[in-house]
Amino acid sequence: MPDRLAFKAEVKWKGHQFICIKPTTFMNLSGKAFKYWLDKTAIPLEQTLTIVDDLALPIEVLRLRASGSPAGHNGLKDIQLTIGTDQYPKLRFGIGNNYPKGMQAEFVLSKWLPNEQPIVRQKIEKCIEIIEQFASIGIEKTMNMANSYKFIP
């Protein structure tokens, strides 16, 4: 549902309450929405999971980290600048960078190519597992599973 600075959904799963937001700000201003909802919900930063598409990673890759730099991702840069730390969990969904120079925005907003759709479906299913495991067993054990998985196109 539309809410302040984001679309928001609340989901209950196995005794866990998830508050999912999709910022409605421009991507490079995501920090404003992130901070607003972080403060409003009083969720500890280490219990958040920020999920982003990432041009710097090949389409075959998912990467889960407990903390770390934005690595060139403008949305993550803004979150770090706004909250003053990079010490929060991130799940990066590699989308590759197969686009002509100057066409980054069009590429990011475009539909998946038919040959990419099977791997994207696999990765979405794996992301669901990662989110469930993150909530159940924590970031460290979840990273071991998530970062070792290889997707075959």
CSV table of N, CA and C in Angstrom, one decimal:
chain,number,residue,atom,x,y,z
A,1,MET,N,0.8,-1.2,0.0
A,1,MET,CA,0.0,0.0,0.0
A,1,MET,C,0.9,1.2,0.0
A,2,PRO,N,0.4,2.3,-0.6
A,2,PRO,CA,1.2,3.5,-0.6
A,2,PRO,C,1.3,4.1,0.8
A,3,ASP,N,2.4,4.5,1.2
A,3,ASP,CA,2.6,5.1,2.6
A,3,ASP,C,3.6,6.2,2.4
A,4,ARG,N,4.1,6.7,3.5
A,4,ARG,CA,5.0,7.9,3.5
A,4,ARG,C,6.4,7.4,2.9
A,5,LEU,N,6.8,8.0,1.8
A,5,LEU,CA,8.1,7.8,1.1
A,5,LEU,C,8.2,6.4,0.5
A,6,ALA,N,7.2,5.6,0.6
A,6,ALA,CA,7.4,4.2,0.1
A,6,ALA,C,6.1,3.5,0.0
A,7,PHE,N,6.1,2.4,-0.8
A,7,PHE,CA,5.0,1.5,-0.8
A,7,PHE,C,5.4,0.5,0.4
A,8,LYS,N,4.4,0.1,1.2
A,8,LYS,CA,4.7,-0.7,2.4
A,8,LYS,C,3.8,-1.9,2.4
A,9,ALA,N,4.4,-3.0,2.8
A,9,ALA,CA,3.6,-4.2,3.0
A,9,ALA,C,4.0,-4.8,4.4
A,10,GLU,N,3.1,-5.4,5.1
A,10,GLU,CA,3.4,-6.1,6.4
A,10,GLU,C,3.1,-7.5,6.2
A,11,VAL,N,4.0,-8.4,6.5
A,11,VAL,CA,3.9,-9.8,6.3
A,11,VAL,C,4.2,-10.5,7.6
A,12,LYS,N,3.4,-11.5,7.9
A,12,LYS,CA,3.7,-12.4,9.1
A,12,LYS,C,4.2,-13.7,8.5
A,13,TRP,N,5.3,-14.2,9.1
A,13,TRP,CA,5.8,-15.5,8.7
A,13,TRP,C,6.4,-16.2,9.9
A,14,LYS,N,5.9,-17.4,10.2
A,14,LYS,CA,6.5,-18.2,11.3
A,14,LYS,C,6.8,-17.4,12.6
A,15,GLY,N,5.9,-16.5,13.0
A,15,GLY,CA,6.1,-15.7,14.2
A,15,GLY,C,6.9,-14.5,14.0
A,16,HIS,N,7.4,-14.3,12.8
A,16,HIS,CA,8.2,-13.1,12.5
A,16,HIS,C,7.3,-12.0,11.8
A,17,GLN,N,7.4,-10.8,12.1
A,17,GLN,CA,6.7,-9.7,11.4
A,17,GLN,C,7.7,-9.0,10.5
A,18,PHE,N,7.4,-9.0,9.2
A,18,PHE,CA,8.2,-8.3,8.2
A,18,PHE,C,7.5,-7.0,7.8
A,19,ILE,N,8.3,-5.9,7.8
A,19,ILE,CA,7.8,-4.7,7.2
A,19,ILE,C,8.6,-4.4,6.0
A,20,CYS,N,8.0,-4.5,4.8
A,20,CYS,CA,8.7,-4.4,3.5
A,20,CYS,C,8.4,-3.0,3.0
A,21,ILE,N,9.4,-2.3,2.6
A,21,ILE,CA,9.2,-1.0,1.9
A,21,ILE,C,9.9,-1.0,0.6
A,22,LYS,N,9.3,-0.3,-0.3
A,22,LYS,CA,9.9,0.0,-1.6
A,22,LYS,C,9.8,1.5,-1.8
A,23,PRO,N,11.0,2.2,-1.6
A,23,PRO,CA,11.0,3.6,-1.6
A,23,PRO,C,10.3,4.2,-2.9
A,24,THR,N,9.6,5.3,-2.7
A,24,THR,CA,9.0,6.0,-3.9
A,24,THR,C,9.8,7.2,-4.2
A,25,THR,N,10.9,7.4,-3.5
A,25,THR,CA,11.8,8.5,-3.8
A,25,THR,C,12.6,8.0,-5.0
A,26,PHE,N,13.4,8.9,-5.7
A,26,PHE,CA,14.3,8.4,-6.7
A,26,PHE,C,15.3,7.5,-6.0
A,27,MET,N,15.9,6.5,-6.8
A,27,MET,CA,16.8,5.5,-6.2
A,27,MET,C,17.9,6.2,-5.4
A,28,ASN,N,18.5,7.3,-6.0
A,28,ASN,CA,19.6,7.9,-5.4
A,28,ASN,C,19.3,8.7,-4.2
A,29,LEU,N,18.0,8.7,-3.8
A,29,LEU,CA,17.5,9.4,-2.5
A,29,LEU,C,16.8,8.3,-1.6
A,30,SER,N,17.2,7.1,-1.7
A,30,SER,CA,16.6,6.0,-1.0
A,30,SER,C,16.8,6.1,0.5
A,31,GLY,N,17.9,6.8,0.9
A,31,GLY,CA,18.2,6.9,2.3
A,31,GLY,C,17.1,7.6,3.1
A,32,LYS,N,16.5,8.6,2.5
A,32,LYS,CA,15.4,9.3,3.2
A,32,LYS,C,14.3,8.3,3.6
A,33,ALA,N,13.8,7.5,2.7
A,33,ALA,CA,12.8,6.5,3.0
A,33,ALA,C,13.3,5.5,4.0
A,34,PHE,N,14.5,5.0,3.8
A,34,PHE,CA,15.1,4.0,4.7
A,34,PHE,C,15.1,4.5,6.1
A,35,LYS,N,15.6,5.7,6.3
A,35,LYS,CA,15.8,6.3,7.7
A,35,LYS,C,14.4,6.6,8.3
A,36,TYR,N,13.5,7.1,7.5
A,36,TYR,CA,12.2,7.3,8.1
A,36,TYR,C,11.6,6.1,8.6
A,37,TRP,N,11.6,5.0,7.9
A,37,TRP,CA,11.0,3.7,8.3
A,37,TRP,C,11.8,3.0,9.4
A,38,LEU,N,13.1,3.2,9.4
A,38,LEU,CA,13.9,2.7,10.4
A,38,LEU,C,13.6,3.3,11.7
A,39,ASP,N,13.4,4.7,11.7
A,39,ASP,CA,13.1,5.4,13.0
A,39,ASP,C,11.7,5.1,13.4
A,40,LYS,N,10.7,5.0,12.4
A,40,LYS,CA,9.3,4.8,12.8
A,40,LYS,C,9.1,3.5,13.4
A,41,THR,N,9.7,2.4,12.9
A,41,THR,CA,9.5,1.1,13.3
A,41,THR,C,10.4,0.7,14.5
A,42,ALA,N,11.5,1.4,14.7
A,42,ALA,CA,12.5,1.1,15.7
A,42,ALA,C,13.1,-0.3,15.6
A,43,ILE,N,13.2,-0.7,14.4
A,43,ILE,CA,13.8,-2.0,14.1
A,43,ILE,C,15.3,-1.8,14.2
A,44,PRO,N,16.0,-2.7,14.9
A,44,PRO,CA,17.5,-2.6,14.9
A,44,PRO,C,18.1,-2.7,13.5
A,45,LEU,N,19.1,-1.9,13.2
A,45,LEU,CA,19.7,-1.9,11.9
A,45,LEU,C,20.1,-3.2,11.4
A,46,GLU,N,20.7,-4.0,12.3
A,46,GLU,CA,21.2,-5.4,11.9
A,46,GLU,C,20.0,-6.3,11.6
A,47,GLN,N,18.8,-6.0,11.9
A,47,GLN,CA,17.7,-6.8,11.6
A,47,GLN,C,17.0,-6.3,10.3
A,48,THR,N,17.5,-5.3,9.6
A,48,THR,CA,17.0,-4.9,8.3
A,48,THR,C,17.7,-5.7,7.2
A,49,LEU,N,17.1,-5.8,6.1
A,49,LEU,CA,17.7,-6.4,4.9
A,49,LEU,C,17.4,-5.5,3.7
A,50,THR,N,18.4,-4.9,3.2
A,50,THR,CA,18.2,-4.0,2.0
A,50,THR,C,18.5,-4.8,0.8
A,51,ILE,N,17.5,-4.9,-0.1
A,51,ILE,CA,17.7,-5.7,-1.3
A,51,ILE,C,17.7,-4.7,-2.5
A,52,VAL,N,18.8,-4.9,-3.3
A,52,VAL,CA,19.0,-4.0,-4.5
A,52,VAL,C,19.4,-4.8,-5.7
A,53,ASP,N,19.0,-4.2,-6.9
A,53,ASP,CA,19.6,-4.7,-8.1
A,53,ASP,C,21.0,-4.1,-8.3
A,54,ASP,N,21.9,-4.9,-8.9
A,54,ASP,CA,23.3,-4.4,-8.9
A,54,ASP,C,23.9,-4.6,-10.3
A,55,LEU,N,24.2,-3.5,-11.0
A,55,LEU,CA,24.9,-3.6,-12.3
A,55,LEU,C,26.3,-4.1,-12.2
A,56,ALA,N,26.9,-4.0,-11.0
A,56,ALA,CA,28.3,-4.4,-10.9
A,56,ALA,C,28.4,-5.9,-10.7
A,57,LEU,N,27.3,-6.6,-10.6
A,57,LEU,CA,27.4,-8.1,-10.5
A,57,LEU,C,26.8,-8.7,-11.7
A,58,PRO,N,27.4,-9.8,-12.2
A,58,PRO,CA,26.8,-10.5,-13.3
A,58,PRO,C,25.4,-11.1,-12.9
A,59,ILE,N,24.6,-11.3,-13.9
A,59,ILE,CA,23.2,-11.8,-13.7
A,59,ILE,C,23.2,-13.2,-12.9
A,60,GLU,N,24.3,-13.9,-13.0
A,60,GLU,CA,24.3,-15.2,-12.3
A,60,GLU,C,24.6,-15.1,-10.8
A,61,VAL,N,24.7,-13.9,-10.3
A,61,VAL,CA,25.2,-13.7,-8.9
A,61,VAL,C,24.2,-13.1,-8.0
A,62,LEU,N,24.1,-13.7,-6.8
A,62,LEU,CA,23.4,-13.0,-5.6
A,62,LEU,C,24.5,-12.9,-4.6
A,63,ARG,N,24.5,-11.7,-3.9
A,63,ARG,CA,25.6,-11.6,-2.8
A,63,ARG,C,24.9,-11.0,-1.6
A,64,LEU,N,25.1,-11.7,-0.5
A,64,LEU,CA,24.6,-11.3,0.8
A,64,LEU,C,25.8,-10.9,1.7
A,65,ARG,N,25.7,-9.7,2.3
A,65,ARG,CA,26.7,-9.2,3.2
A,65,ARG,C,26.1,-8.6,4.5
A,66,ALA,N,26.8,-8.8,5.6
A,66,ALA,CA,26.3,-8.2,6.9
A,66,ALA,C,26.6,-6.7,6.9
A,67,SER,N,27.5,-6.3,6.1
A,67,SER,CA,27.9,-4.8,6.1
A,67,SER,C,28.8,-4.6,4.8
A,68,GLY,N,29.2,-3.4,4.6
A,68,GLY,CA,30.1,-3.2,3.5
A,68,GLY,C,29.7,-1.9,2.7
A,69,SER,N,30.7,-1.6,1.9
A,69,SER,CA,30.6,-0.3,1.1
A,69,SER,C,29.4,-0.4,0.1
A,70,PRO,N,29.0,0.7,-0.4
A,70,PRO,CA,28.0,0.8,-1.5
A,70,PRO,C,28.5,0.2,-2.8
A,71,ALA,N,29.8,0.2,-3.0
A,71,ALA,CA,30.4,-0.3,-4.2
A,71,ALA,C,29.8,0.3,-5.5
A,72,GLY,N,29.6,1.6,-5.4
A,72,GLY,CA,29.2,2.3,-6.6
A,72,GLY,C,27.7,2.4,-6.8
A,73,HIS,N,26.9,1.7,-5.9
A,73,HIS,CA,25.4,1.7,-6.0
A,73,HIS,C,24.9,3.0,-5.4
A,74,ASN,N,24.3,3.8,-6.2
A,74,ASN,CA,23.8,5.1,-5.7
A,74,ASN,C,22.8,5.1,-4.6
A,75,GLY,N,21.9,4.1,-4.6
A,75,GLY,CA,20.9,4.0,-3.6
A,75,GLY,C,21.6,3.6,-2.3
A,76,LEU,N,22.5,2.7,-2.3
A,76,LEU,CA,23.2,2.3,-1.1
A,76,LEU,C,24.1,3.4,-0.6
A,77,LYS,N,24.7,4.2,-1.5
A,77,LYS,CA,25.5,5.4,-1.1
A,77,LYS,C,24.6,6.4,-0.3
A,78,ASP,N,23.4,6.6,-0.8
A,78,ASP,CA,22.5,7.5,-0.1
A,78,ASP,C,22.1,7.0,1.3
A,79,ILE,N,21.8,5.7,1.3
A,79,ILE,CA,21.4,5.1,2.6
A,79,ILE,C,22.6,5.3,3.6
A,80,GLN,N,23.8,5.0,3.2
A,80,GLN,CA,25.0,5.1,4.0
A,80,GLN,C,25.2,6.6,4.5
A,81,LEU,N,25.0,7.5,3.6
A,81,LEU,CA,25.2,8.9,3.9
A,81,LEU,C,24.1,9.4,4.9
A,82,THR,N,22.9,8.9,4.7
A,82,THR,CA,21.8,9.3,5.5
A,82,THR,C,21.8,8.7,6.9
A,83,ILE,N,22.2,7.5,7.1
A,83,ILE,CA,22.2,6.8,8.4
A,83,ILE,C,23.6,6.9,9.0
A,84,GLY,N,24.6,7.2,8.2
A,84,GLY,CA,26.0,7.4,8.8
A,84,GLY,C,26.8,6.1,9.0
A,85,THR,N,26.4,5.1,8.4
A,85,THR,CA,27.2,3.8,8.5
A,85,THR,C,26.9,2.9,7.3
A,86,ASP,N,27.8,2.0,7.1
A,86,ASP,CA,27.6,0.9,6.1
A,86,ASP,C,27.3,-0.4,6.8
A,87,GLN,N,27.1,-0.4,8.1
A,87,GLN,CA,27.0,-1.6,8.9
A,87,GLN,C,25.5,-2.0,9.0
A,88,TYR,N,25.0,-2.5,7.8
A,88,TYR,CA,23.6,-3.0,7.8
A,88,TYR,C,23.6,-4.1,6.7
A,89,PRO,N,22.8,-5.1,6.8
A,89,PRO,CA,22.8,-6.2,5.8
A,89,PRO,C,22.2,-5.8,4.5
A,90,LYS,N,22.9,-6.4,3.4
A,90,LYS,CA,22.5,-6.1,2.0
A,90,LYS,C,22.4,-7.3,1.2
A,91,LEU,N,21.4,-7.5,0.4
A,91,LEU,CA,21.3,-8.6,-0.6
A,91,LEU,C,21.3,-7.9,-1.9
A,92,ARG,N,22.4,-8.2,-2.7
A,92,ARG,CA,22.6,-7.6,-4.0
A,92,ARG,C,22.1,-8.7,-5.1
A,93,PHE,N,21.3,-8.3,-6.0
A,93,PHE,CA,20.7,-9.1,-7.0
A,93,PHE,C,21.4,-8.7,-8.3
A,94,GLY,N,22.4,-9.4,-8.7
A,94,GLY,CA,23.2,-9.1,-10.0
A,94,GLY,C,22.3,-9.0,-11.2
A,95,ILE,N,22.4,-7.9,-11.9
A,95,ILE,CA,21.6,-7.8,-13.2
A,95,ILE,C,22.6,-7.7,-14.4
A,96,GLY,N,23.9,-7.6,-14.2
A,96,GLY,CA,24.8,-7.5,-15.3
A,96,GLY,C,24.9,-6.1,-15.8
A,97,ASN,N,25.7,-5.9,-16.8
A,97,ASN,CA,25.9,-4.5,-17.3
A,97,ASN,C,26.0,-4.5,-18.8
A,98,ASN,N,25.1,-5.3,-19.4
A,98,ASN,CA,25.1,-5.5,-20.9
A,98,ASN,C,24.2,-4.4,-21.5
A,99,TYR,N,24.7,-3.2,-21.5
A,99,TYR,CA,24.0,-2.1,-22.1
A,99,TYR,C,25.0,-1.1,-22.8
A,100,PRO,N,24.5,-0.4,-23.8
A,100,PRO,CA,25.4,0.6,-24.5
A,100,PRO,C,25.7,1.8,-23.6
A,101,LYS,N,26.8,2.4,-23.8
A,101,LYS,CA,27.2,3.6,-23.0
A,101,LYS,C,26.1,4.6,-23.0
A,102,GLY,N,25.8,5.1,-21.8
A,102,GLY,CA,24.7,6.1,-21.7
A,102,GLY,C,23.3,5.6,-21.6
A,103,MET,N,23.2,4.3,-21.6
A,103,MET,CA,21.8,3.7,-21.5
A,103,MET,C,21.5,2.9,-20.2
A,104,GLN,N,22.2,3.3,-19.2
A,104,GLN,CA,22.1,2.6,-17.9
A,104,GLN,C,20.7,2.6,-17.4
A,105,ALA,N,20.1,3.8,-17.3
A,105,ALA,CA,18.7,3.9,-16.8
A,105,ALA,C,17.7,3.1,-17.6
A,106,GLU,N,17.8,3.1,-18.9
A,106,GLU,CA,16.9,2.3,-19.7
A,106,GLU,C,17.1,0.8,-19.5
A,107,PHE,N,18.4,0.4,-19.3
A,107,PHE,CA,18.7,-1.0,-19.1
A,107,PHE,C,18.1,-1.4,-17.7
A,108,VAL,N,18.3,-0.7,-16.7
A,108,VAL,CA,17.8,-1.0,-15.4
A,108,VAL,C,16.3,-1.1,-15.3
A,109,LEU,N,15.6,-0.3,-16.1
A,109,LEU,CA,14.2,-0.2,-16.1
A,109,LEU,C,13.5,-1.1,-17.1
A,110,SER,N,14.3,-1.8,-17.9
A,110,SER,CA,13.8,-2.6,-19.0
A,110,SER,C,13.3,-4.0,-18.5
A,111,LYS,N,12.6,-4.6,-19.3
A,111,LYS,CA,12.1,-6.0,-19.0
A,111,LYS,C,13.3,-7.0,-19.2
A,112,TRP,N,13.2,-8.1,-18.6
A,112,TRP,CA,14.2,-9.2,-18.7
A,112,TRP,C,14.1,-9.7,-20.1
A,113,LEU,N,15.2,-10.1,-20.7
A,113,LEU,CA,15.2,-10.7,-22.0
A,113,LEU,C,14.7,-12.2,-21.8
A,114,PRO,N,14.2,-12.8,-22.9
A,114,PRO,CA,13.7,-14.1,-22.7
A,114,PRO,C,14.7,-15.1,-22.2
A,115,ASN,N,16.0,-15.0,-22.7
A,115,ASN,CA,17.0,-15.9,-22.2
A,115,ASN,C,17.4,-15.6,-20.8
A,116,GLU,N,17.1,-14.5,-20.2
A,116,GLU,CA,17.4,-14.2,-18.8
A,116,GLU,C,16.3,-14.6,-17.8
A,117,GLN,N,15.1,-14.8,-18.3
A,117,GLN,CA,14.0,-15.1,-17.5
A,117,GLN,C,14.1,-16.3,-16.6
A,118,PRO,N,14.7,-17.5,-17.1
A,118,PRO,CA,14.8,-18.6,-16.3
A,118,PRO,C,15.7,-18.4,-15.1
A,119,ILE,N,16.9,-17.7,-15.3
A,119,ILE,CA,17.8,-17.5,-14.2
A,119,ILE,C,17.2,-16.5,-13.2
A,120,VAL,N,16.5,-15.5,-13.7
A,120,VAL,CA,15.8,-14.5,-12.8
A,120,VAL,C,14.8,-15.2,-11.9
A,121,ARG,N,14.0,-16.1,-12.5
A,121,ARG,CA,13.1,-16.9,-11.7
A,121,ARG,C,13.8,-17.7,-10.6
A,122,GLN,N,14.9,-18.4,-11.0
A,122,GLN,CA,15.7,-19.1,-10.0
A,122,GLN,C,16.2,-18.2,-8.9
A,123,LYS,N,16.7,-17.1,-9.3
A,123,LYS,CA,17.2,-16.1,-8.3
A,123,LYS,C,16.1,-15.6,-7.3
A,124,ILE,N,14.9,-15.3,-7.9
A,124,ILE,CA,13.8,-14.9,-7.0
A,124,ILE,C,13.5,-15.9,-6.0
A,125,GLU,N,13.4,-17.2,-6.4
A,125,GLU,CA,13.1,-18.3,-5.5
A,125,GLU,C,14.2,-18.4,-4.4
A,126,LYS,N,15.4,-18.2,-4.8
A,126,LYS,CA,16.6,-18.3,-3.9
A,126,LYS,C,16.5,-17.1,-2.9
A,127,CYS,N,16.1,-15.9,-3.4
A,127,CYS,CA,16.0,-14.7,-2.6
A,127,CYS,C,14.9,-15.0,-1.5
A,128,ILE,N,13.8,-15.6,-1.8
A,128,ILE,CA,12.8,-16.0,-0.8
A,128,ILE,C,13.4,-16.8,0.3
A,129,GLU,N,14.2,-17.9,-0.1
A,129,GLU,CA,14.9,-18.7,0.9
A,129,GLU,C,15.8,-17.9,1.7
A,130,ILE,N,16.6,-17.0,1.1
A,130,ILE,CA,17.5,-16.2,1.8
A,130,ILE,C,16.8,-15.3,2.9
A,131,ILE,N,15.8,-14.7,2.5
A,131,ILE,CA,15.0,-13.8,3.4
A,131,ILE,C,14.5,-14.7,4.6
A,132,GLU,N,13.9,-15.8,4.3
A,132,GLU,CA,13.4,-16.7,5.3
A,132,GLU,C,14.5,-17.1,6.3
A,133,GLN,N,15.7,-17.5,5.7
A,133,GLN,CA,16.8,-17.9,6.5
A,133,GLN,C,17.4,-16.8,7.3
A,134,PHE,N,17.5,-15.6,6.7
A,134,PHE,CA,17.9,-14.4,7.5
A,134,PHE,C,17.1,-14.2,8.7
A,135,ALA,N,15.8,-14.4,8.6
A,135,ALA,CA,14.9,-14.2,9.7
A,135,ALA,C,15.0,-15.3,10.7
A,136,SER,N,15.3,-16.5,10.3
A,136,SER,CA,15.3,-17.7,11.1
A,136,SER,C,16.6,-18.0,11.8
A,137,ILE,N,17.7,-17.9,11.0
A,137,ILE,CA,19.0,-18.3,11.6
A,137,ILE,C,20.1,-17.2,11.6
A,138,GLY,N,19.7,-16.0,11.1
A,138,GLY,CA,20.7,-14.9,11.2
A,138,GLY,C,21.5,-14.8,9.9
A,139,ILE,N,22.3,-13.7,9.9
A,139,ILE,CA,23.0,-13.3,8.7
A,139,ILE,C,24.2,-14.2,8.5
A,140,GLU,N,25.0,-14.6,9.5
A,140,GLU,CA,26.2,-15.3,9.2
A,140,GLU,C,26.0,-16.7,8.6
A,141,LYS,N,25.1,-17.5,9.1
A,141,LYS,CA,24.8,-18.8,8.5
A,141,LYS,C,24.1,-18.6,7.2
A,142,THR,N,23.3,-17.6,7.0
A,142,THR,CA,22.6,-17.4,5.7
A,142,THR,C,23.6,-17.0,4.7
A,143,MET,N,24.6,-16.2,5.0
A,143,MET,CA,25.6,-15.8,4.0
A,143,MET,C,26.4,-17.0,3.5
A,144,ASN,N,26.7,-18.0,4.3
A,144,ASN,CA,27.4,-19.2,3.9
A,144,ASN,C,26.6,-19.9,2.8
A,145,MET,N,25.3,-20.0,2.9
A,145,MET,CA,24.5,-20.6,1.9
A,145,MET,C,24.3,-19.7,0.7
A,146,ALA,N,23.9,-18.5,0.9
A,146,ALA,CA,23.6,-17.6,-0.2
A,146,ALA,C,24.8,-17.3,-1.1
A,147,ASN,N,25.9,-17.1,-0.6
A,147,ASN,CA,27.1,-16.7,-1.4
A,147,ASN,C,27.8,-17.8,-2.1
A,148,SER,N,27.4,-19.0,-1.8
A,148,SER,CA,28.0,-20.2,-2.4
A,148,SER,C,27.2,-20.7,-3.6
A,149,TYR,N,26.0,-20.2,-3.7
A,149,TYR,CA,25.1,-20.7,-4.7
A,149,TYR,C,25.4,-20.1,-6.1
A,150,LYS,N,25.5,-21.0,-7.1
A,150,LYS,CA,25.8,-20.6,-8.5
A,150,LYS,C,24.5,-20.8,-9.4
A,151,PHE,N,24.2,-19.8,-10.1
A,151,PHE,CA,23.0,-19.9,-11.0
A,151,PHE,C,23.6,-20.2,-12.4
A,152,ILE,N,23.0,-21.1,-13.1
A,152,ILE,CA,23.4,-21.5,-14.4
A,152,ILE,C,22.3,-21.0,-15.4
A,153,PRO,N,22.8,-20.2,-16.4
A,153,PRO,CA,21.8,-19.7,-17.4
A,153,PRO,C,21.2,-20.8,-18.3
